Short mmCIF file of C-alpha atoms in Angstrom, two decimals:
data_model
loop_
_atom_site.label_atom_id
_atom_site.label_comp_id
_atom_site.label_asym_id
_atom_site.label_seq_id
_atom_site.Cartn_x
_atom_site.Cartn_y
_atom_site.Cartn_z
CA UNK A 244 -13.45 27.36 20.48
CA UNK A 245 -9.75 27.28 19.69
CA UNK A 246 -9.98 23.41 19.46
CA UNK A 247 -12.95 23.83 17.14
CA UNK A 248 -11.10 26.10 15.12
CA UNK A 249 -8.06 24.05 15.12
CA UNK A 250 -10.13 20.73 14.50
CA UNK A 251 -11.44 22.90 10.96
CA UNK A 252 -7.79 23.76 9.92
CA UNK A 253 -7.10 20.16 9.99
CA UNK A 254 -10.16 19.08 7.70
CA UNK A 255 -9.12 21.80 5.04
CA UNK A 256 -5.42 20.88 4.86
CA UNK A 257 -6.25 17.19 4.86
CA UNK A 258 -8.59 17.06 1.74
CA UNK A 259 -5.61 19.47 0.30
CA UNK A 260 -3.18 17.43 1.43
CA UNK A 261 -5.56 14.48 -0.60
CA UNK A 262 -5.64 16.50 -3.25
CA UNK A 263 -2.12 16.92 -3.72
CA UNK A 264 -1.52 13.50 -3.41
CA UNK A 265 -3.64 12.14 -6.38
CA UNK A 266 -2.02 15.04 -8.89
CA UNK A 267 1.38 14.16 -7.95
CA UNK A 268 0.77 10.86 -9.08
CA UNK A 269 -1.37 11.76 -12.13
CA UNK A 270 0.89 14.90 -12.84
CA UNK A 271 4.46 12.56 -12.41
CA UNK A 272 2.97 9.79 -14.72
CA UNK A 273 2.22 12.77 -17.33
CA UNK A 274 5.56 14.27 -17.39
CA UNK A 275 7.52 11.66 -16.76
CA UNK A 276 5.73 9.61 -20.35
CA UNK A 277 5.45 12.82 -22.17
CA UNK A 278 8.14 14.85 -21.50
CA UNK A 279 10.95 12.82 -20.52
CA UNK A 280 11.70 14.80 -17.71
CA UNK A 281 13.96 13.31 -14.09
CA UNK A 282 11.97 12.64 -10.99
CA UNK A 283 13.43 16.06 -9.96
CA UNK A 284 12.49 17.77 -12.57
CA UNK A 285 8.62 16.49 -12.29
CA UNK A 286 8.54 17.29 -8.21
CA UNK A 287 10.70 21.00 -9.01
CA UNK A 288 7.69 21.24 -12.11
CA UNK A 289 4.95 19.65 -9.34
CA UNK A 290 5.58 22.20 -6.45
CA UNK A 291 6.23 24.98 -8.53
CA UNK A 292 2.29 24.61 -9.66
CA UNK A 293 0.44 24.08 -7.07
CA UNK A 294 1.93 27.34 -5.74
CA UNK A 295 0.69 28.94 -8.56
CA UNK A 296 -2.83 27.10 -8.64
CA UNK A 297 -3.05 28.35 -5.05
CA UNK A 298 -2.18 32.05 -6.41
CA UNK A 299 -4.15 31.91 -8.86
CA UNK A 300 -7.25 30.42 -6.92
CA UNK A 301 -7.04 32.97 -4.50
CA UNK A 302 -6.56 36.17 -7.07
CA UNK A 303 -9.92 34.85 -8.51
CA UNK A 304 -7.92 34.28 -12.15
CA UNK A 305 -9.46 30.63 -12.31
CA UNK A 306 -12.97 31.40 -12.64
CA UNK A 307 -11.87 34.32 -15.16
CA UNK A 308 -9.64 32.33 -17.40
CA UNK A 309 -11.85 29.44 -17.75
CA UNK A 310 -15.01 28.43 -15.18
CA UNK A 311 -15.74 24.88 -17.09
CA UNK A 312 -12.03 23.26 -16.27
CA UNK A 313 -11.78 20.90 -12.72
CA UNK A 314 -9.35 21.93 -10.46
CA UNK A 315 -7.17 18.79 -11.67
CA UNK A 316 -6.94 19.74 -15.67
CA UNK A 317 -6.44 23.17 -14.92
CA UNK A 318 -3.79 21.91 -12.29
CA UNK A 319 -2.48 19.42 -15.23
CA UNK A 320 -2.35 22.68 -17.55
CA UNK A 321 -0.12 24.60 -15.60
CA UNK A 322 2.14 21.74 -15.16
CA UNK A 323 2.39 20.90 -19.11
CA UNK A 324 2.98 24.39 -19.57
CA UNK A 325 6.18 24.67 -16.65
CA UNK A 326 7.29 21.11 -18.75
CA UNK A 327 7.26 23.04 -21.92
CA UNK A 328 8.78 26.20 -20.34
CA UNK A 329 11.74 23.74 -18.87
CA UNK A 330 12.13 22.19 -22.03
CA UNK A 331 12.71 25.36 -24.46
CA UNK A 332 15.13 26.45 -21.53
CA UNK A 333 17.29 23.09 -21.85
CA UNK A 334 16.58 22.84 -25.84
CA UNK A 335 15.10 19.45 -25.30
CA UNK A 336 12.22 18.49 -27.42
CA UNK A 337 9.01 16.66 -27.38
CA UNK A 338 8.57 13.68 -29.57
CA UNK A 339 5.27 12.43 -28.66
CA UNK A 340 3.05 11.78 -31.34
CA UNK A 341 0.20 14.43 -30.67
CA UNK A 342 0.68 17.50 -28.47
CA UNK A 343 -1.75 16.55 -25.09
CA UNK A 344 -3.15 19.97 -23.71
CA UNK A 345 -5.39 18.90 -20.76
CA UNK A 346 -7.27 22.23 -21.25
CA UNK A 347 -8.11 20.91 -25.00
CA UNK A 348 -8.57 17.78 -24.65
CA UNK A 349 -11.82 17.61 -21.85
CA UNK A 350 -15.36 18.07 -22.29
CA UNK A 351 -18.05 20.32 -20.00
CA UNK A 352 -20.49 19.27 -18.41
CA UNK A 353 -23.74 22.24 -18.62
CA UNK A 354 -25.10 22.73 -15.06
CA UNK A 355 -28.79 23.47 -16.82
CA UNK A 356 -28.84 20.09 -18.64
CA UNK A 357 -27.77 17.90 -15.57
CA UNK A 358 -30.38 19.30 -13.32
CA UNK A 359 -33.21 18.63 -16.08
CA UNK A 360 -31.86 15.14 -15.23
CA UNK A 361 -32.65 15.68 -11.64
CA UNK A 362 -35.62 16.78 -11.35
CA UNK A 363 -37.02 13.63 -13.17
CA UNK A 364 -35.89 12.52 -9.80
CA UNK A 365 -39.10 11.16 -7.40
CA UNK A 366 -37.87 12.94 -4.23
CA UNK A 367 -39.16 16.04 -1.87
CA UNK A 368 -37.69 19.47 -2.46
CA UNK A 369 -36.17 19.49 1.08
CA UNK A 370 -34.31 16.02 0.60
CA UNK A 371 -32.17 17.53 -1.92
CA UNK A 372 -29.50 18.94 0.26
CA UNK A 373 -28.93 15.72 2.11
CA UNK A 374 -28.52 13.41 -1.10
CA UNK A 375 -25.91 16.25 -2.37
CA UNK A 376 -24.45 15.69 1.19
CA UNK A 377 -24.42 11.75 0.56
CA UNK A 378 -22.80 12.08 -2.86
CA UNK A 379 -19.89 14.21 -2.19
CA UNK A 380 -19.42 11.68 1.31
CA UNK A 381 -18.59 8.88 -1.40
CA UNK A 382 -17.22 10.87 -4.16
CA UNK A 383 -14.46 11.99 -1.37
CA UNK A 384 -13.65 8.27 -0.88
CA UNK A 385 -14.13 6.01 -3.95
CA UNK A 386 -11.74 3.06 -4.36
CA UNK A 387 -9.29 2.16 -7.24
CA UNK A 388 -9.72 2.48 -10.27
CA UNK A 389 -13.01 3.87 -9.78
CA UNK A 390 -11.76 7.16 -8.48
CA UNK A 391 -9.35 7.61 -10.96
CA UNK A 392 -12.02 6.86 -14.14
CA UNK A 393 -14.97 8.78 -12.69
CA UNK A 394 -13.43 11.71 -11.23
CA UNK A 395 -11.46 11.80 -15.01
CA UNK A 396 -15.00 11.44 -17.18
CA UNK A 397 -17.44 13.01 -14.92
CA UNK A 398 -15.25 15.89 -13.32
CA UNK A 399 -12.56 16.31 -15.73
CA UNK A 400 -14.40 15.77 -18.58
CA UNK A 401 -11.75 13.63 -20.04
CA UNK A 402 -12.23 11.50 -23.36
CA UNK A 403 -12.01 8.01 -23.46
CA UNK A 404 -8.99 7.79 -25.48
CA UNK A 405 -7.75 10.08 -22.68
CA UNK A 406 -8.23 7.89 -19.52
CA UNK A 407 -7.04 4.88 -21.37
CA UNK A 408 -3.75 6.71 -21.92
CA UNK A 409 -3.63 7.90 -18.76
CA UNK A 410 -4.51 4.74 -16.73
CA UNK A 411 -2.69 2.17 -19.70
CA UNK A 412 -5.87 0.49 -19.88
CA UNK A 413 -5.70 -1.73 -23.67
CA UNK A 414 -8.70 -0.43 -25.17
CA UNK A 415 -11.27 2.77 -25.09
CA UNK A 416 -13.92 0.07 -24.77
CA UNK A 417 -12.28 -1.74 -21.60
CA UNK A 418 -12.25 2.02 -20.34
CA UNK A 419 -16.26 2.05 -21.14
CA UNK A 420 -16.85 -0.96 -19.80
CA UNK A 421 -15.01 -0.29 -16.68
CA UNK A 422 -16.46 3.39 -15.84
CA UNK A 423 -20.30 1.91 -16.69
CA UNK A 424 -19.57 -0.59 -13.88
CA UNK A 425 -18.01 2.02 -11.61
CA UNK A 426 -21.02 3.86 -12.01
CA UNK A 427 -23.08 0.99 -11.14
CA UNK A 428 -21.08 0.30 -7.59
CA UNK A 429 -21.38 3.46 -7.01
CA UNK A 430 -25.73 3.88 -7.32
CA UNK A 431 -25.69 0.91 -5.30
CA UNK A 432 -23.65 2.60 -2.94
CA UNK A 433 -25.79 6.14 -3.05
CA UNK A 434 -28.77 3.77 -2.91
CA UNK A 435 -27.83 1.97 0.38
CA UNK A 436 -26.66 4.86 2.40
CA UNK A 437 -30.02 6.89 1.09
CA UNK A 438 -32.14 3.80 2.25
CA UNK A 439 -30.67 4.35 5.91
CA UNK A 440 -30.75 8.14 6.06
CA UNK A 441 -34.37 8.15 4.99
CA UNK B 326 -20.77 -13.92 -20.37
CA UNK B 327 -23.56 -15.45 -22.79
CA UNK B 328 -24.79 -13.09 -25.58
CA UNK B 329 -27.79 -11.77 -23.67
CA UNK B 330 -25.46 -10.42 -21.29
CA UNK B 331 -23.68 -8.87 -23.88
CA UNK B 332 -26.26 -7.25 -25.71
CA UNK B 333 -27.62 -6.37 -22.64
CA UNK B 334 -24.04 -4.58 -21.69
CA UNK B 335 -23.92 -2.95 -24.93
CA UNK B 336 -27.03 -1.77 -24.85
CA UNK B 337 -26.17 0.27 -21.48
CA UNK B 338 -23.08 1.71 -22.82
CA UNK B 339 -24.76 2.98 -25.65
CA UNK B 340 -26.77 5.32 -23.38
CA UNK B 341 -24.43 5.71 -20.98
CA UNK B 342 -22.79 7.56 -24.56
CA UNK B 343 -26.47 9.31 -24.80
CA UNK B 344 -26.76 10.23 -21.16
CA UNK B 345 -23.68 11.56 -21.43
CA UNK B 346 -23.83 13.66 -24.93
CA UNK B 347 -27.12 15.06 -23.55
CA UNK B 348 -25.43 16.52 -20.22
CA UNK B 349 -22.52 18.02 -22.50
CA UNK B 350 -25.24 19.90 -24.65
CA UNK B 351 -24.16 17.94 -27.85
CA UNK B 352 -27.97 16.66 -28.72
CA UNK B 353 -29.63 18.61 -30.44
CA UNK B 354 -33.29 20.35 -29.52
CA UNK B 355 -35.19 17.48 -30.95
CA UNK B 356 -33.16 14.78 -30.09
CA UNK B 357 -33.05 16.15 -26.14
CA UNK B 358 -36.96 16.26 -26.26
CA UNK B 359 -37.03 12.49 -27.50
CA UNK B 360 -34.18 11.86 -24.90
CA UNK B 361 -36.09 13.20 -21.91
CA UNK B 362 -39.65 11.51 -22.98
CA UNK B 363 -37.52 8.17 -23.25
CA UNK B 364 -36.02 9.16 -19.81
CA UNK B 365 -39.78 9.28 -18.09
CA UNK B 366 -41.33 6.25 -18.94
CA UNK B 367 -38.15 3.89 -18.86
CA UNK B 368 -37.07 3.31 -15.29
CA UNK B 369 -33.69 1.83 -15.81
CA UNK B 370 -32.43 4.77 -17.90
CA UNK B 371 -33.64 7.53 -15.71
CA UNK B 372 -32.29 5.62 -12.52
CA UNK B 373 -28.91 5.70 -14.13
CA UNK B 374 -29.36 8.86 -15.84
CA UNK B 375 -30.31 10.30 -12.29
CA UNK B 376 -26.67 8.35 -10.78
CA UNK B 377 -24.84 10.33 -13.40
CA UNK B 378 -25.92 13.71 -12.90
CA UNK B 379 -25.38 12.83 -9.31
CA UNK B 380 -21.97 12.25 -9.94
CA UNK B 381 -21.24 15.25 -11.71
CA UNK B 382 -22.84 17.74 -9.63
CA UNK B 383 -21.51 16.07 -6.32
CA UNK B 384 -18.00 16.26 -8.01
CA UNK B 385 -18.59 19.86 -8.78
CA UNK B 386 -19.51 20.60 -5.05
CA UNK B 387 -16.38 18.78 -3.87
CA UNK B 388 -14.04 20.34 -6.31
CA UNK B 389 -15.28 23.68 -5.00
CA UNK B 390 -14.59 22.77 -1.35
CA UNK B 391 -11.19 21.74 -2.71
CA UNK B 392 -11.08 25.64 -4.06
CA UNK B 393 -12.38 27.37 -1.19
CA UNK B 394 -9.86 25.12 1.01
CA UNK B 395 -7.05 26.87 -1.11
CA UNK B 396 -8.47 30.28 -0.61
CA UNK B 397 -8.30 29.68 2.80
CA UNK B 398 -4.21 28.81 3.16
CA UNK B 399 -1.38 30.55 3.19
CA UNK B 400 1.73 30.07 1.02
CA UNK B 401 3.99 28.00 3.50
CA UNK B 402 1.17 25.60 3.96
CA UNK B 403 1.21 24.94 0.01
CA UNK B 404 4.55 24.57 -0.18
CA UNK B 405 4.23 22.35 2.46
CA UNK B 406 1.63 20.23 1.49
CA UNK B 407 3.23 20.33 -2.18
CA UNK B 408 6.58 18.75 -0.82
CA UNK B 409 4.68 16.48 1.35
CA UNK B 410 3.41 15.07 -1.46
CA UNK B 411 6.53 14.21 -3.79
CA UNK B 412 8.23 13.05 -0.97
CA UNK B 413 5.44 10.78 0.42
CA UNK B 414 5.42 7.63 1.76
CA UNK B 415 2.77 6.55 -0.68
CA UNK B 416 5.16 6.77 -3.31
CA UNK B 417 6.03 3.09 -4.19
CA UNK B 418 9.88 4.51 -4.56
CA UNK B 419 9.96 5.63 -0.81
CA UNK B 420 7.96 2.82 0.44
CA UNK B 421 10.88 0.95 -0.86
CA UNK B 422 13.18 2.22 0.66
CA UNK B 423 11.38 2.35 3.93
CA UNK B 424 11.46 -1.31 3.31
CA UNK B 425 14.80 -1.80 2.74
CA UNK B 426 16.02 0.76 5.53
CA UNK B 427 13.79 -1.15 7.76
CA UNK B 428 14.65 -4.59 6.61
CA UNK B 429 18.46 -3.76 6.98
CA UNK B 430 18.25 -2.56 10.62
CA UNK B 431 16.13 -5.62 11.38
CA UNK B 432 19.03 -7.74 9.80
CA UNK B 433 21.25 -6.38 11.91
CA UNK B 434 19.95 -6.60 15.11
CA UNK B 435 19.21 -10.04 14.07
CA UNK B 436 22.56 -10.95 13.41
CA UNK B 437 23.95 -8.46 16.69
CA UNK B 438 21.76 -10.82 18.33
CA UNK B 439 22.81 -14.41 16.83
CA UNK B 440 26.61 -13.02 17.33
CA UNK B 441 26.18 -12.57 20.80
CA UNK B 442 24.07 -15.48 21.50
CA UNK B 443 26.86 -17.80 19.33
CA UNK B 444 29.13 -16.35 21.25
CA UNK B 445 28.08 -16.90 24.92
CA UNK B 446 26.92 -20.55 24.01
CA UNK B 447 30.29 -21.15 22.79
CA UNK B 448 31.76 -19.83 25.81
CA UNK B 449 29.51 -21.66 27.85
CA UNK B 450 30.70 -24.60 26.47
CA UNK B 451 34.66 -24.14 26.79
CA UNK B 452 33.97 -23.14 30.31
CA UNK B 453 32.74 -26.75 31.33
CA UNK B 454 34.68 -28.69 28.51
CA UNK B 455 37.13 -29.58 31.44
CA UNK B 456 34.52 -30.03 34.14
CA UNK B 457 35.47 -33.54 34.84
CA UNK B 458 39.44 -34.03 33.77
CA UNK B 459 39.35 -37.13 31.22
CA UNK B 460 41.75 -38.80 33.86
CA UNK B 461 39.20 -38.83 36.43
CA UNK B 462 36.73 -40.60 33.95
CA UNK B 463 38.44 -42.81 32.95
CA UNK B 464 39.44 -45.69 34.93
CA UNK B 465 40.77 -48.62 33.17
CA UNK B 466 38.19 -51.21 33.94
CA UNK B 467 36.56 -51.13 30.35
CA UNK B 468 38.25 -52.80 27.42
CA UNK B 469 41.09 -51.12 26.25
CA UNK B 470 39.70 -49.50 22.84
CA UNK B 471 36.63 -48.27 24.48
CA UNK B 472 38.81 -46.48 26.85
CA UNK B 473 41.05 -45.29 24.03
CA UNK B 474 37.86 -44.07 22.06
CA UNK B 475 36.51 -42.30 25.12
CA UNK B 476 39.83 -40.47 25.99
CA UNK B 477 40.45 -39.35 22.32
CA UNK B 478 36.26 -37.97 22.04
CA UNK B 479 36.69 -36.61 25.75
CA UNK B 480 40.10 -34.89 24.75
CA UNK B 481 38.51 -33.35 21.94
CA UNK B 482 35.75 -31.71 23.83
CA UNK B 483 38.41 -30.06 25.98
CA UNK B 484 40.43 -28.83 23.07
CA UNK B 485 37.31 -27.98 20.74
CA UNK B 486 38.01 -30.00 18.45
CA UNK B 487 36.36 -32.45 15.30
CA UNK B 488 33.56 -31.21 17.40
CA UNK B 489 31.06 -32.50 14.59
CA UNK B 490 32.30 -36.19 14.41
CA UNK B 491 32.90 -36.39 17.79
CA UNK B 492 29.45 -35.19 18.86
CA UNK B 493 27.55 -37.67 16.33
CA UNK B 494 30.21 -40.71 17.88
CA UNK B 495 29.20 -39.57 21.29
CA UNK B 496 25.45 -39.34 20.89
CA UNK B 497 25.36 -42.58 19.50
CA UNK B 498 27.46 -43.54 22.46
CA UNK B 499 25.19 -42.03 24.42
CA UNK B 500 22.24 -44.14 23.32
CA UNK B 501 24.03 -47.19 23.79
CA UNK B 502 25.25 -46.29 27.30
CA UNK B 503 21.44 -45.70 28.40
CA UNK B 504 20.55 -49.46 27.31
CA UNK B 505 18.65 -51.26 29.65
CA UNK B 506 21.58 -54.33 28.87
CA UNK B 507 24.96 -53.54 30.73
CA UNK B 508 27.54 -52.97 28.18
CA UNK B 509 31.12 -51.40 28.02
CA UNK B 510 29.39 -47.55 28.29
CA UNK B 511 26.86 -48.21 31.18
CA UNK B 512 29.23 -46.48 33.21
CA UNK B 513 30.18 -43.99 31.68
CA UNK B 514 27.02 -42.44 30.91
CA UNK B 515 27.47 -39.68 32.46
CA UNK B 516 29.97 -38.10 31.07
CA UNK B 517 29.37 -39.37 27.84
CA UNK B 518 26.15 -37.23 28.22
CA UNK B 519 28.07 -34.31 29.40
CA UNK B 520 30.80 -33.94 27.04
CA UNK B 521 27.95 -34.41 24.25
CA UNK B 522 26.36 -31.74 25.55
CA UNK B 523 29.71 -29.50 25.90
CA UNK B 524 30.24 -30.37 22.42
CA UNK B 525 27.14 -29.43 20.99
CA UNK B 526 27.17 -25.89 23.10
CA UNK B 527 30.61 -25.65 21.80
CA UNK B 528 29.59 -26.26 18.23
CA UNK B 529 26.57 -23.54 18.92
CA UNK B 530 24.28 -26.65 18.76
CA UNK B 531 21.99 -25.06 21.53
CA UNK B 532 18.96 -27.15 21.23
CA UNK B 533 20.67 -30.34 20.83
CA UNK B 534 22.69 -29.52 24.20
CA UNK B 535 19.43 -28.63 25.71
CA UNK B 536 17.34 -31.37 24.91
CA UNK B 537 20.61 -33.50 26.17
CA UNK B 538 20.77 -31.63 29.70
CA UNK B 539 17.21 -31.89 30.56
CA UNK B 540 17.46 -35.64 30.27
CA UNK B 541 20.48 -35.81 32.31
CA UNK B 542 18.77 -33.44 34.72
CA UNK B 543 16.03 -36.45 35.02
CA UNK B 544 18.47 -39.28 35.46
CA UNK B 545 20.72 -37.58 37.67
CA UNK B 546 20.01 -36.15 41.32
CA UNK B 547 21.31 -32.45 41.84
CA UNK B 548 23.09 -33.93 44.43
CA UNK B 549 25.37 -35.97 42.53
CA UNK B 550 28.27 -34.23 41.19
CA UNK B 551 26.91 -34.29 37.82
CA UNK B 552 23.58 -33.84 38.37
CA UNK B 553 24.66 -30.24 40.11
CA UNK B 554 26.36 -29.41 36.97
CA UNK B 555 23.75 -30.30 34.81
CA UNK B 556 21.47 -27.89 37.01
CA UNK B 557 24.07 -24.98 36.76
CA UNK B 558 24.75 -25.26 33.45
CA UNK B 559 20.49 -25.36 32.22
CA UNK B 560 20.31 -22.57 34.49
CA UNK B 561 22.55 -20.49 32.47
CA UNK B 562 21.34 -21.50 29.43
#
């Protein structure tokens, strides 16, 4: 039992420990462009928000401030806001040439309209639960630079303009065109893996 | 791509756009009606309608795991794991200097290792530069600038010296003296061979030496005086 529970421990810090990974690097390419800020200052700015994500998560003051934001944006948002906080403190200044609030700049994603999408699906009630099952399996493992562009549109909500900014891709169109194919590896995928469960 | 391709491409994107707008809310009532009748009787879109609303309500369920995992840890584990991170080896600035830490350790052990090994081969070679005295060798029954030649490259195997022009005189000495025609270096063969192969372990030529001593070792019985120091020194090669 003790190794079981042990064994659990170890799955929930590791997709944390995943988690923390991929907004270091998204959250360190954000401050660094934008706010000019020393690799110290981004980890001091990094650490110092994911302690208060964690707070926050756990006093229940996520799902009251604002349900529709991903974990990552709201993550980002508390990290632009430390950045501005550090700025005002050192009277440095932002010179970018629009102010990026990742809690502005995203679009939601209704729960009622994607599951009128779903049920246009040809499947049996009880299968549902098991092709949930198989999506978040590949979700939790997509490759470069699919991960980065359809966790950003599809989770984060963000704009195109957004992920090409982010990712220093030359056009919102090569962003398009990149995502649709994404999206195309990964039905294959989904298909594949549903063909062998069922 | 040729243009069907292309309009075919563009096509897709465009309701990717309208799959997309209609799972925001930003159709309108009419326009969602027309959507979802356009959805049921054309099996492309709906297949990749039904991938995207996949992907956004699998990404919901995993970004809820994510929260429940945070509800479930402690402070010292998120300041942990937060640390971890900026200081991990996935950063391309640490894995550089992994790389270079790792790199400079192997370079010196590599060159701890060449030092020695230059070192003992060296020393190898001063210990038998005087194995046979050059006044033993030679014996005044070849013509007197062969023996002159002879003294002067033996002399300078003893003292270590012009090791690099007296090796290349003696190996070409060396081939002459192991002609099948009888000439003024037949007899001295041997130790023609020998200090070329002292000289070459002197001038850390190692392989050169080797390839030298296992040839002699062939020619010359172990138990001829030369042939037993031949075997000695391969063995401690």
């Amino acid at each position: 039992m003790l190794i079981g529970l042990r064994r659990h421990k170890d799955k929930k810090e590791i997709m944390l420990e995943k988690f923390a990974k991929t907004q270091w690097r998204k959250a360190r390419a954000f401050l660094l462009s934008r706010y000019s800020l020393t690799e110290d200052e981004c980890a001091d700015i990094f650490q110092d928000s994911l302690i208060v994500l964690w707070k926050n998560i756990k006093e229940n003051k996520v799902d009251a401030e604002d349900s529709c934001l991903s974990n990552s944006t709201y993550f980002l948002t508390i990290c632009r806001n430390k950045a501005m906080e550090l700025l005002r403190v050192k009277n440095r200044y932002v010179t970018t040439s629009y102010e990026f609030n990742p809690s502005e700049d995203h679009f939601d994603y209704q729960e009622n309209q994607v599951d009128k999408i779903l049920l246009m699906e040809d499947d049996e009630e009880n299968a549902q639960k098991e092709k949930e099952a198989l999506v978040r399996d590949i979700v939790r493992d997509l490759p470069s630079p699919c991960n980065e562009l359809l966790w950003g549109y599809y989770n984060d909500g963000h704009s195109m303009k957004m992920l090409a900014e982010m990712y220093n891709y030359a056009s919102e169109n090569a962003v398009k065109v990149t995502k649709h194919r994404c999206c195309e590896k990964f039905r294959m995928r989904y298909c594949e893996k549903k063909k062998s469960l069922f | 791509m040729n243009d069907n391709e292309d309009k075919r491409l563009e096509r897709q994107l465009f309701d990717d756009d309208r799959i997309s707008r209609f799972m925001q809310g930003h159709m309108d009532a009419e326009k969602e009606t027309a959507f979802l009748e356009e959805i049921k009787d054309d099996e492309d879109l709906r297949n990749r309608a039904i991938t995207q609303a996949r992907l956004v309500k699998g990404m919901k369920q995993v970004d809820e795991e994510i929260k429940d995992a945070f509800r479930q840890s402690d402070e010292q584990a998120i300041k942990r794991i937060a640390q971890n991170a900026t200081n991990s080896t996935n950063s391309p600035q640490s894995t550089s200097r992994w790389l270079a830490v790792a790199a400079s350790v192997a370079l010196i052990v590599l060159i701890g290792f060449k030092s020695y090994d230059y070192y003992d081969t060296i020393s190898l070679g001063r210990e038998y530069a005087d194995a046979f005295p050059v006044s033993t060798i030679i014996r005044g029954d070849a013509t007197v600038e062969v023996e002159s030649e002879l003294s002067m490259l033996f002399e300078n195997i003893v003292k270590g010296k012009d090791l690099e022009a007296t090796t290349s005189r003696l190996a070409t000495l060396w081939e002459l003296s192991k002609k099948d025609t009888y000439n003024d270096y037949t007899d001295y063969a041997p130790y023609i061979g020998w200090n070329l192969a002292v000289g070459y372990l002197q001038d850390y030529e190692k392989k050169k030496a080797k390839e030298i001593l296992l040839e002699m070792s062939q020619m010359y019985p172990e138990e001829t005086a030369i042939g037993q120091s031949v075997h000695k020194i391969v063995q401690e090669l």
